[in-house]
XYZ file of C-alpha atoms in Angstrom:
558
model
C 9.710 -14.901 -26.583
C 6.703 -12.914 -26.493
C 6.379 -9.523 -25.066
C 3.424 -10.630 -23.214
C 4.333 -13.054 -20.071
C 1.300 -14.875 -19.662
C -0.682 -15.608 -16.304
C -2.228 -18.768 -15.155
C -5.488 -18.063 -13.451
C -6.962 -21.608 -11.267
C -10.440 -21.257 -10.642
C -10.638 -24.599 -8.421
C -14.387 -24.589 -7.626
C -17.403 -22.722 -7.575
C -16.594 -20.259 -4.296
C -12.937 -21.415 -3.785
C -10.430 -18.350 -3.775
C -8.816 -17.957 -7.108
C -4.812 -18.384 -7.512
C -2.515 -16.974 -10.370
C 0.405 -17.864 -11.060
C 2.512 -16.785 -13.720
C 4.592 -19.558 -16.506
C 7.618 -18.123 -17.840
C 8.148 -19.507 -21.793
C 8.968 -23.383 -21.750
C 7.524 -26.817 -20.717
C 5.377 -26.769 -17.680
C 3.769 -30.100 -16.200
C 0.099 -30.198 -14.222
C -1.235 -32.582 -11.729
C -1.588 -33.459 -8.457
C 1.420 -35.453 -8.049
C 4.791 -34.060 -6.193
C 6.870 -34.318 -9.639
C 4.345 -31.772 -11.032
C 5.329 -28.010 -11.686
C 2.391 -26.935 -10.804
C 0.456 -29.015 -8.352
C -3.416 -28.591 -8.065
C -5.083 -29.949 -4.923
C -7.699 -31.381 -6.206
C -9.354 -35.528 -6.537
C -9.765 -35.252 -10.516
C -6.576 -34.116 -11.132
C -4.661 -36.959 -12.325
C -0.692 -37.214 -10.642
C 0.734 -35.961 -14.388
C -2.284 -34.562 -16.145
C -1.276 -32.040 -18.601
C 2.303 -30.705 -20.214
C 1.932 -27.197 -21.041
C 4.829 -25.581 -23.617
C 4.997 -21.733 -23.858
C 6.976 -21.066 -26.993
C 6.946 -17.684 -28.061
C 3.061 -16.489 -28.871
C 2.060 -20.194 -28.881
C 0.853 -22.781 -26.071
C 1.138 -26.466 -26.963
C -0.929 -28.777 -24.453
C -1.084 -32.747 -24.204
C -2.845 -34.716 -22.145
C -0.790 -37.241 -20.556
C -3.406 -39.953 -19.924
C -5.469 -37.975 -17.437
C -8.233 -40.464 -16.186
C -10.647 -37.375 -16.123
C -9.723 -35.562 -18.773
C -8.572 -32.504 -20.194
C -11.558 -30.177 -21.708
C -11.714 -27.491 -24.308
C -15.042 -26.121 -24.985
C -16.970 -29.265 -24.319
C -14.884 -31.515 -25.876
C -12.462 -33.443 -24.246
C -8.368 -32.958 -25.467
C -5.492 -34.703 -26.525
C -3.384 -32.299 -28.169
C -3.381 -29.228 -29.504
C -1.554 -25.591 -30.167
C -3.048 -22.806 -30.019
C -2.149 -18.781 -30.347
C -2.202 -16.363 -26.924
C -4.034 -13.777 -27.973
C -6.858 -13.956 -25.686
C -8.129 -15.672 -22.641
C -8.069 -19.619 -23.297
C -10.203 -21.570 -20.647
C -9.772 -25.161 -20.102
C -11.416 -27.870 -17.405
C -8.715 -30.626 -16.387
C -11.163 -32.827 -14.192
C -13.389 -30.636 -12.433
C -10.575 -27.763 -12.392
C -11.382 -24.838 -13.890
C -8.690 -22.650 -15.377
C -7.923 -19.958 -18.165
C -5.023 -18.862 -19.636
C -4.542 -15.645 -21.124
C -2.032 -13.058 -22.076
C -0.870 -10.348 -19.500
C 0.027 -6.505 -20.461
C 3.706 -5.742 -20.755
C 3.052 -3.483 -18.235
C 2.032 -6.152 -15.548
C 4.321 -8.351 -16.871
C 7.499 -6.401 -16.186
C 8.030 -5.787 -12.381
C 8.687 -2.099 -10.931
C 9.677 -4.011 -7.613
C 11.228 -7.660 -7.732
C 9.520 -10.398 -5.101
C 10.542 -13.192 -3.379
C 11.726 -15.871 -5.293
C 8.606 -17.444 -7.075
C 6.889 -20.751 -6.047
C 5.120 -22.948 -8.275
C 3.766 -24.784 -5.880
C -0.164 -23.901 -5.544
C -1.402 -24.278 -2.334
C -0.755 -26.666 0.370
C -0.010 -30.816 0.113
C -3.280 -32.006 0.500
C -2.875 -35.077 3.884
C -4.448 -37.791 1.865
C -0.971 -37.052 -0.789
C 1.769 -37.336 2.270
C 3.496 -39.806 3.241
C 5.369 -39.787 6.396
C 8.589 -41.556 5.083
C 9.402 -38.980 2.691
C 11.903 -36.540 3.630
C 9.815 -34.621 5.369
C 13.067 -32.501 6.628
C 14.260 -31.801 3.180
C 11.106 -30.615 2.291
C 10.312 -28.450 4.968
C 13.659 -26.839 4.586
C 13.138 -26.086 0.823
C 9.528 -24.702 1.463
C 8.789 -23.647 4.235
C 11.584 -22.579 6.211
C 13.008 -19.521 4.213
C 9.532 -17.666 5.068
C 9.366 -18.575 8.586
C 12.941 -16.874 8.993
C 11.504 -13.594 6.938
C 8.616 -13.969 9.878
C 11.011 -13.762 12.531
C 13.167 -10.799 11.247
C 9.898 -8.872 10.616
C 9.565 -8.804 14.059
C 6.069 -11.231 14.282
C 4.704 -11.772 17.814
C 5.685 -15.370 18.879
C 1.818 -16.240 18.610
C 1.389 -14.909 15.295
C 4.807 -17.226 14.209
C 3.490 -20.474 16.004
C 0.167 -20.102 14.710
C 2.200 -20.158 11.019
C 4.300 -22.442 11.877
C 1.450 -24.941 13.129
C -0.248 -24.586 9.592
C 2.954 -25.779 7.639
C 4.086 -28.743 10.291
C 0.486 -29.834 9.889
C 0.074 -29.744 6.190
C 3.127 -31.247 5.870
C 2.382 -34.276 8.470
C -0.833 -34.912 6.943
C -1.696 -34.743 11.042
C -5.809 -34.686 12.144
C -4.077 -31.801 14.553
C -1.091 -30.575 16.053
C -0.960 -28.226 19.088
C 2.413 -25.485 20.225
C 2.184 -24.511 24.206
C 4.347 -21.929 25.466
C 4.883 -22.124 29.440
C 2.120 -24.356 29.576
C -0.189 -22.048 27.305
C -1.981 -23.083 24.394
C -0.539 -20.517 21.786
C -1.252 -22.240 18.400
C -3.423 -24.916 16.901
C -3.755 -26.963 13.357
C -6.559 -29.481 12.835
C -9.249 -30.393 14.593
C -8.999 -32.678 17.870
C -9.247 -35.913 17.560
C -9.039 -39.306 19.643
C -6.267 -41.529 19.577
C -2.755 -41.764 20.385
C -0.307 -38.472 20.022
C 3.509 -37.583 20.837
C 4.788 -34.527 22.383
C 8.405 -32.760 21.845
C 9.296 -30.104 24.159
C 12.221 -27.476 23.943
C 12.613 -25.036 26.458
C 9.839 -22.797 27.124
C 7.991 -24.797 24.311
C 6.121 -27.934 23.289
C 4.864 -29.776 20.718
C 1.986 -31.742 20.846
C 1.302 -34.113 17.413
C -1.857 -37.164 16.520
C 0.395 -40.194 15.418
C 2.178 -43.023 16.876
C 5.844 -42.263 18.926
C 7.280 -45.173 16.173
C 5.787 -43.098 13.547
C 6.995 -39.808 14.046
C 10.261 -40.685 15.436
C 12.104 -40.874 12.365
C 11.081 -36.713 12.025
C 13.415 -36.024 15.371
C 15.269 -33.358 13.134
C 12.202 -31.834 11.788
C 10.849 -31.364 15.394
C 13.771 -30.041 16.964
C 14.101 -27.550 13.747
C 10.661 -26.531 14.836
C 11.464 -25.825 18.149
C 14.896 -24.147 17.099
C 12.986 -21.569 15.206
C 9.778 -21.472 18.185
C 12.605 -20.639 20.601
C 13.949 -18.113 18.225
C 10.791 -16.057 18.061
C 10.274 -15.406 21.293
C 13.116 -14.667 23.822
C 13.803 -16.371 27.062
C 12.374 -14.009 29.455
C 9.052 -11.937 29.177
C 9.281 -9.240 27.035
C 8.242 -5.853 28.215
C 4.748 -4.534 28.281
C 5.868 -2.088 25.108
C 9.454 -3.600 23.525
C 9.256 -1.367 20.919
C 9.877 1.794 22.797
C 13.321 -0.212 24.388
C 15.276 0.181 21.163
C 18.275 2.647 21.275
C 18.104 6.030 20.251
C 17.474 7.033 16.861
C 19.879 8.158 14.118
C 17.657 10.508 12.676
C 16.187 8.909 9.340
C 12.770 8.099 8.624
C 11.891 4.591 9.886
C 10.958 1.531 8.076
C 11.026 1.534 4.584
C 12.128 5.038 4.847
C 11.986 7.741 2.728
C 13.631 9.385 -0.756
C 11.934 12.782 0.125
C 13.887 15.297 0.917
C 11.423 17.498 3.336
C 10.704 14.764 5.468
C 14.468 13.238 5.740
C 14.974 17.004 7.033
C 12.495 16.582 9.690
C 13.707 13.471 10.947
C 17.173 14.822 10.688
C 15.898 18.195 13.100
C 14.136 15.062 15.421
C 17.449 13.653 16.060
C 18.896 17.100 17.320
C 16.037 18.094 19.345
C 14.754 14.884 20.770
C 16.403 14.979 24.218
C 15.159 18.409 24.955
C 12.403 19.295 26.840
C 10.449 21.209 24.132
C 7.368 20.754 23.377
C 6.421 19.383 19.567
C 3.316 19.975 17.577
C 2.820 18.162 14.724
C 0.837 19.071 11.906
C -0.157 17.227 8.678
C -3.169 15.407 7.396
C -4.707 12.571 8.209
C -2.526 9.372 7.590
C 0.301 11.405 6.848
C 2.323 9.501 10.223
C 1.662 11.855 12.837
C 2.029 9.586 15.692
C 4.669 7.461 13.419
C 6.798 10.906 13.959
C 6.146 11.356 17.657
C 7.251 7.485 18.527
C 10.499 8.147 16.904
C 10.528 11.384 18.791
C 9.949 9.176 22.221
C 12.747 6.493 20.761
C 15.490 8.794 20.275
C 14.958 10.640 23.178
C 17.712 8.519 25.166
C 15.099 7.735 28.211
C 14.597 3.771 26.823
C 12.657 3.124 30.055
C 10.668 6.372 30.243
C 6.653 5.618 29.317
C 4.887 6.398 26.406
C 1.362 7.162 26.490
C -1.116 8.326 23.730
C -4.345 9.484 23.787
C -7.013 10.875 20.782
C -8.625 13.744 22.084
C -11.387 13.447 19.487
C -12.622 10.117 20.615
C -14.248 11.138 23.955
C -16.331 13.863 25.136
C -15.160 16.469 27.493
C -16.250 14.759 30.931
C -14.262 11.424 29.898
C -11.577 13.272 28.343
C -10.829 14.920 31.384
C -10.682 11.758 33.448
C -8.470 9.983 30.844
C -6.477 13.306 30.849
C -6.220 13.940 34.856
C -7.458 10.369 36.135
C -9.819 10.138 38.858
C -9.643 9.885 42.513
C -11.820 6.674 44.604
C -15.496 7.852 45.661
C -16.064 10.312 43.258
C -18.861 8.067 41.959
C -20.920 4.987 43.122
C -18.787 2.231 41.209
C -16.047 4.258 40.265
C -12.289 3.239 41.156
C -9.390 5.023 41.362
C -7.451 5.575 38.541
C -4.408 7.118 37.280
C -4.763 9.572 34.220
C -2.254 9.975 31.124
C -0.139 12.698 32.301
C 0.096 10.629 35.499
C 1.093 7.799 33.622
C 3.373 8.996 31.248
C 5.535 11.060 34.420
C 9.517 11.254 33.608
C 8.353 9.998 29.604
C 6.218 11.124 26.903
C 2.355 11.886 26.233
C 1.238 12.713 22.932
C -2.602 13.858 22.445
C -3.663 13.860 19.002
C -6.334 15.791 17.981
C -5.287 18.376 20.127
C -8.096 20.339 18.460
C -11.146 18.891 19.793
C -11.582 19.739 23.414
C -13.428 22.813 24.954
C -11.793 25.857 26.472
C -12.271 24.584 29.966
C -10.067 21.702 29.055
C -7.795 23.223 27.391
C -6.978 25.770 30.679
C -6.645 22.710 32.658
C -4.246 20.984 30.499
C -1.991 24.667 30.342
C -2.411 24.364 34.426
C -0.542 20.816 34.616
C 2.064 22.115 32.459
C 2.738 25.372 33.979
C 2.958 23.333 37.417
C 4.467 20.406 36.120
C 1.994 18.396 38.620
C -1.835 17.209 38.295
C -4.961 16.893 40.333
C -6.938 13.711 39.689
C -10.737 14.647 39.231
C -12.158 14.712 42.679
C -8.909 14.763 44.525
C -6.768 17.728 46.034
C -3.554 15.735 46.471
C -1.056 16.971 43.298
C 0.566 13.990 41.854
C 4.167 14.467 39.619
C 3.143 15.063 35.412
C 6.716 16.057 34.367
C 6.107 15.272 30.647
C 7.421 15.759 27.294
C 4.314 16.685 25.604
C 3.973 16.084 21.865
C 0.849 16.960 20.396
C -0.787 16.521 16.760
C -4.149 17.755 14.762
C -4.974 18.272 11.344
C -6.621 21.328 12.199
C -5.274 24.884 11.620
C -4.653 26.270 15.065
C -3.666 29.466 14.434
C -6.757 30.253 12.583
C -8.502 28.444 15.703
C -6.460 31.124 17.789
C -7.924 33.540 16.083
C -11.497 32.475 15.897
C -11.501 32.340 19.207
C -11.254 28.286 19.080
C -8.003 27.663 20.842
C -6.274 29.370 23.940
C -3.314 31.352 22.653
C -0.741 30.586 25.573
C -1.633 27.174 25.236
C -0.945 26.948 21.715
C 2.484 28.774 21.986
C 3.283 26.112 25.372
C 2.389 23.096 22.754
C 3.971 25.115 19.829
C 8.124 25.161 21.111
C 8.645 22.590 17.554
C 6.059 22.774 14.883
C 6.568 19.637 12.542
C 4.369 19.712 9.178
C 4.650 16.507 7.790
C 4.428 16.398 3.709
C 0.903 14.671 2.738
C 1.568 11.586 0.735
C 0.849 13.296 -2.908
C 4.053 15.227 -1.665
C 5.685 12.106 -1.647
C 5.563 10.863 -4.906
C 8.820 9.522 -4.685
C 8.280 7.054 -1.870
C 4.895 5.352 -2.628
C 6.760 2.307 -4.694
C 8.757 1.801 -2.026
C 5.863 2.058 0.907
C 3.509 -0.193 -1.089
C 6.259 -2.635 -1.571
C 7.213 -2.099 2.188
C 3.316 -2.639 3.374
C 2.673 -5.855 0.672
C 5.621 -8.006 1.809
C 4.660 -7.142 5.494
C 1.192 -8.721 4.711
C 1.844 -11.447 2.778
C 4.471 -12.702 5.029
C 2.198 -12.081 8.228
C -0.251 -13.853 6.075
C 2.626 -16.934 5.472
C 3.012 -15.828 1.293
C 5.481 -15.248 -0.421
C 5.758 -11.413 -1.965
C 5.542 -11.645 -5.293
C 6.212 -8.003 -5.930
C 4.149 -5.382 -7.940
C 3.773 -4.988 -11.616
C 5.362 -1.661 -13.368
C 1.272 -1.115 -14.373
C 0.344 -1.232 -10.860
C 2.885 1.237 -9.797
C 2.341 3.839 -12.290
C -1.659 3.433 -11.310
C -0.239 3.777 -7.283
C 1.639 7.121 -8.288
C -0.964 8.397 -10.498
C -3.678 8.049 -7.472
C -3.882 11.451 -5.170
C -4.535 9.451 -1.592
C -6.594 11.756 -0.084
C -6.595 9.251 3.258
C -2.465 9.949 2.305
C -0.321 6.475 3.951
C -3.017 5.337 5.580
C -4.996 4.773 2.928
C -1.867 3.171 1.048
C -1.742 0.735 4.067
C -4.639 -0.376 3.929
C -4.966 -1.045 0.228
C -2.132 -3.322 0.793
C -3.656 -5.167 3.039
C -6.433 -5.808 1.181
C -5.027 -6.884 -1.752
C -2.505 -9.132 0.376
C -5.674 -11.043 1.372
C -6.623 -11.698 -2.739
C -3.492 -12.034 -3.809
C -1.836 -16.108 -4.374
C 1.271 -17.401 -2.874
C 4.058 -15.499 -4.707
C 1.468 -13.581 -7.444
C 3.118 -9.941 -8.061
C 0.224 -7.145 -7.855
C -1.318 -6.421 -11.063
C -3.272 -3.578 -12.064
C -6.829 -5.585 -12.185
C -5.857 -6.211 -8.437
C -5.897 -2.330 -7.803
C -9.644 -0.872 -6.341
C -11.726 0.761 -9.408
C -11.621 4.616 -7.279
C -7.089 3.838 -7.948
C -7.580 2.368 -11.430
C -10.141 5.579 -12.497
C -8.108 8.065 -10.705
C -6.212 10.742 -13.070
C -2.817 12.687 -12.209
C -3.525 16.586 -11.583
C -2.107 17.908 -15.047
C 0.431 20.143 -15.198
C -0.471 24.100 -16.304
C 3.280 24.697 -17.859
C 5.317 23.078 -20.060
C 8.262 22.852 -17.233
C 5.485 21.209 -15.181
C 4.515 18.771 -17.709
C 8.469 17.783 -18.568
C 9.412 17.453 -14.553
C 6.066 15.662 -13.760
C 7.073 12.876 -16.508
C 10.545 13.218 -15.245
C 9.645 12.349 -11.788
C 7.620 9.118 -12.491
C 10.262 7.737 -14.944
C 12.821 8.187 -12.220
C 10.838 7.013 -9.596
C 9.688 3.725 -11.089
C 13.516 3.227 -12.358
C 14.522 3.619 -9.248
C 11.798 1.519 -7.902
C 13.027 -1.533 -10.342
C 16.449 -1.400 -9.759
C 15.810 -1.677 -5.316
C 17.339 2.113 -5.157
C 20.537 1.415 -7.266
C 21.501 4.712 -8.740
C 23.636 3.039 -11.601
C 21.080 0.211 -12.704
C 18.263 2.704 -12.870
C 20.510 5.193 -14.802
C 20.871 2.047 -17.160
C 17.241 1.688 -17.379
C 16.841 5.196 -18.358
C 19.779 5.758 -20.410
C 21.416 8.003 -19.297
C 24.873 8.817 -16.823
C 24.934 8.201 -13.786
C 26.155 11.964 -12.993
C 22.882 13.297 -15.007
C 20.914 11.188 -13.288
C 22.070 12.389 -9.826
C 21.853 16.254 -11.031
C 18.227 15.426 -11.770
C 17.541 13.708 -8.721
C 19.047 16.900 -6.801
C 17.587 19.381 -8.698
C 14.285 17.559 -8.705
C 14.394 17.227 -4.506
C 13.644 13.184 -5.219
């Protein structure tokens, strides 16, 4: 077999989003009909149009008897061989594709995917037929990623919108419609006249275009749909913020979590001082999970019902901020109401102001006032209303140097000061970008109904290499933007990557030891990246025991 996996890129038409897909060595068949291996939505695509044999560095192709042809630089094909050393581009129809060798880099995966699906986009209607077993096949392709939806946690809209999109694909309905308590939540399809059938399940319905007679052979298939609808969403309302209802926590980092050792410390120290009183400050750069940090703080603070409320200082000026801050009492203004403030609102819980930075003086006196006296005066008012808060603050400024400018009152900064927290910027973090780019890809490809393909040992080096000044953050959001480009199982590549990621250049090292543990650190990091965290497998990857590999790991702080 060749080192060199190669990709299948299908360019469908002019405009139309791209799809890869990548053909391990052996016999692959194109067309448009459900026998194919890889099944291309498209009129001029015959039902078997082309076998495709990967043998080593060669690609056989024969048409079978396409009625539009299979095209080679103008002419049209019957059979031929060719080598894969470069990109080959071929027309089947009007389908454009090209096939071309991919890196060893990109072809070998740092982090493992879902399974793979060959199946390239959705069943066109015009190709269903409702007396196949549309069951079987629902249960086969779409139902393992609608279960991944509901672990993740997806809103019950979010999951019936998906789960509209397959039922309706795979119906070949004009339109198909999911209420919840009456409420239009989700909708395939565009409306059309004519006779429909509905299927309700508890809280939920299902409204479908067809004939009763002609959809009631799919009973099962319905009341799987509403099985998993019901699943999504529980029986009663959820509260306003579920998140913040979850029992206390346990003192690691959440979701993925984290292989570095200064920030497993922190959230270790959160889990010991949550249920105090003390007030936390957390430093760290932008992205870096400031507000990440003080949610867990709020979680494990063993009040489940106590409130949470947040507030960027930086966004307002002072005259707002101080009626967000303090609220504001009726008749201050013509057309103002009455309004609670944040520390108001977050009495008996937990208000965290980020950017605690960027307020005047003035403010900043008031805000040490409310927590001296543990009460607060709406603007306007001279009634004192209850503000006993936990108060967790965050900035990326440097305080103390604002303390000594001048900048920042100095008994407010040692009442907002009791914990300081500096979280480790994401270049700190080496260790854990794999895993948080793996963590943030599979999110958004299965919020976007793909399948994760995983990420390319190329891409991750190019990941680690990068310094992310915007630190996770940025990471986040690269994710989701390549989760938007990227096909229905298709692992992330390095051409996927942003140029600024793919120019980017590691900070060298100055010593000798630097150079050594800097290489050390990325070859253990991606080995550990491959093998899911397995100590043993990546020690196997690298060579070497699995006691030296631990020592290394230690004295490295991965």
């Amino acid at each position: 077999m060749s080192k060199s996996l190669p990709v299948l890129e299908l360019c469908l038409r002019p405009g139309a989003q791209e799809r890869r897909l990548r053909l391990a060595e052996g016999i692959h068949l194109l067309g448009s009909g459900s026998e194919a291996d890889v099944r291309l939505q498209e009129p001029t695509v015959s039902r078997r149009h082309l076998k495709l044999q990967i043998d080593g560095g060669k690609v056989r192709l024969k048409d079978l008897d396409s009625r539009n042809g299979t095209w080679f630089e103008g002419k049209r094909l019957s059979e031929r061989e060719f080598e894969i050393s470069e990109s080959l581009l071929l027309r089947l129809g009007e389908v454009e594709l090209s096939l071309c060798p991919l890196a060893a880099a990109d072809a070998s995966l740092a982090v493992r995917g879902d399974p793979a699906q060959q199946l390239i986009g959705p069943l066109p209607p015009s190709a269903v037929t409702l007396g196949e077993d549309l069951l079987g096949r629902f249960a086969r392709s779409a139902l393992p990623q609608l279960l991944q939806l509901i672990q993740t946690g997806v809103s019950a809209e979010d999951f019936a919108h998906q789960l509209s999109l397959r039922l309706q694909q795979l119906l070949g309905a004009g339109w198909l419609r999911i209420r919840l308590d009456d409420a239009l939540v989700a909708s395939a399809g565009a409306t059309q006249e004519g006779e429909s059938c509905s299927w309700t399940g508890g809280r939920w319905s299902l409204l479908v275009d067809g004939s009763g007679d002609a959809l009631a052979a799919h009973r099962g298939l319905f009341e799987l749909a509403l099985q998993l609808l019901c699943l999504s969403a529980p029986s009663t309302a959820k509260a306003a913020v579920p998140e913040l209802s979850r029992p206390a926590g346990n003192g690691e980092p959440p979701a993925p979590g984290s292989s570095n050792r200064a920030l497993c410390e922190l959230y270790a120290q959160s889990a010991q001082l949550a249920q105090s009183d003390l007030a936390v400050l957390i430093l760290g750069q932008t992205g870096t999970g400031k507000e990440l940090f003080a949610r867990h703080l709020h979680r494990a603070s063993g009040l489940p019902e106590a409130r949470w409320v947040a507030l960027n200082c930086a966004a307002l000026p002072d005259d707002l901020l101080e009626a967000e801050l303090f609220g504001i009492d009726r008749g201050v203004a013509t057309g103002v109401n009455e309004r609670a403030g944040c520390f108001e609102l977050a009495d008996g819980g937990t208000l965290f102001l980020d950017e605690i930075g960027d307020m005047s003086l003035s403010t900043q006196a008031k805000i040490l006032r409310v927590l001296q006296e543990r009460r607060v005066y709406r603007v306007g008012s001279r009634q004192p209303r209850p503000a006993r808060v936990r108060l967790v603050s965050a900035t990326n400024a440097d305080l103390e140097a604002m303390v000594d400018a001048g900048d920042f009152r100095r008994d407010l900064y040692h009442r907002l000061a009791d914990w300081v927290v500096t979280l480790p910027s994401l270049r700190e973090r080496a260790e854990d970008i794999a895993n948080l780019a793996a963590h943030f890809l599979s999110r958004e490809m299965r919020r976007l109904g793909k399948a994760f393909g995983g990420l390319s040992e190329a891409s991750v080096s190019a990941l680690c290499a990068y310094p992310w000044p915007g630190n996770v953050r940025e990471l986040e959001r690269e994710m989701m933007r390549c989760a938007l480009i990227l096909g229905d199982a298709e692992p992330l590549a390095l051409t996927r990557l942003q140029r600024r990621i793919l120019n980017a250049n590691p900070a060298p090292a100055t010593t000798l030891q630097g150079i050594v543990e800097s290489a050390e650190r990325a070859a253990i990091a991606a080995a550990l990246a491959a093998a899911d965290g397995n100590v043993d497998q990546a020690a196997d990857r690298l060579g070497c025991a699995r006691s030296t590999l631990y020592r290394r790991i230690k004295q490295l702080r991965l």
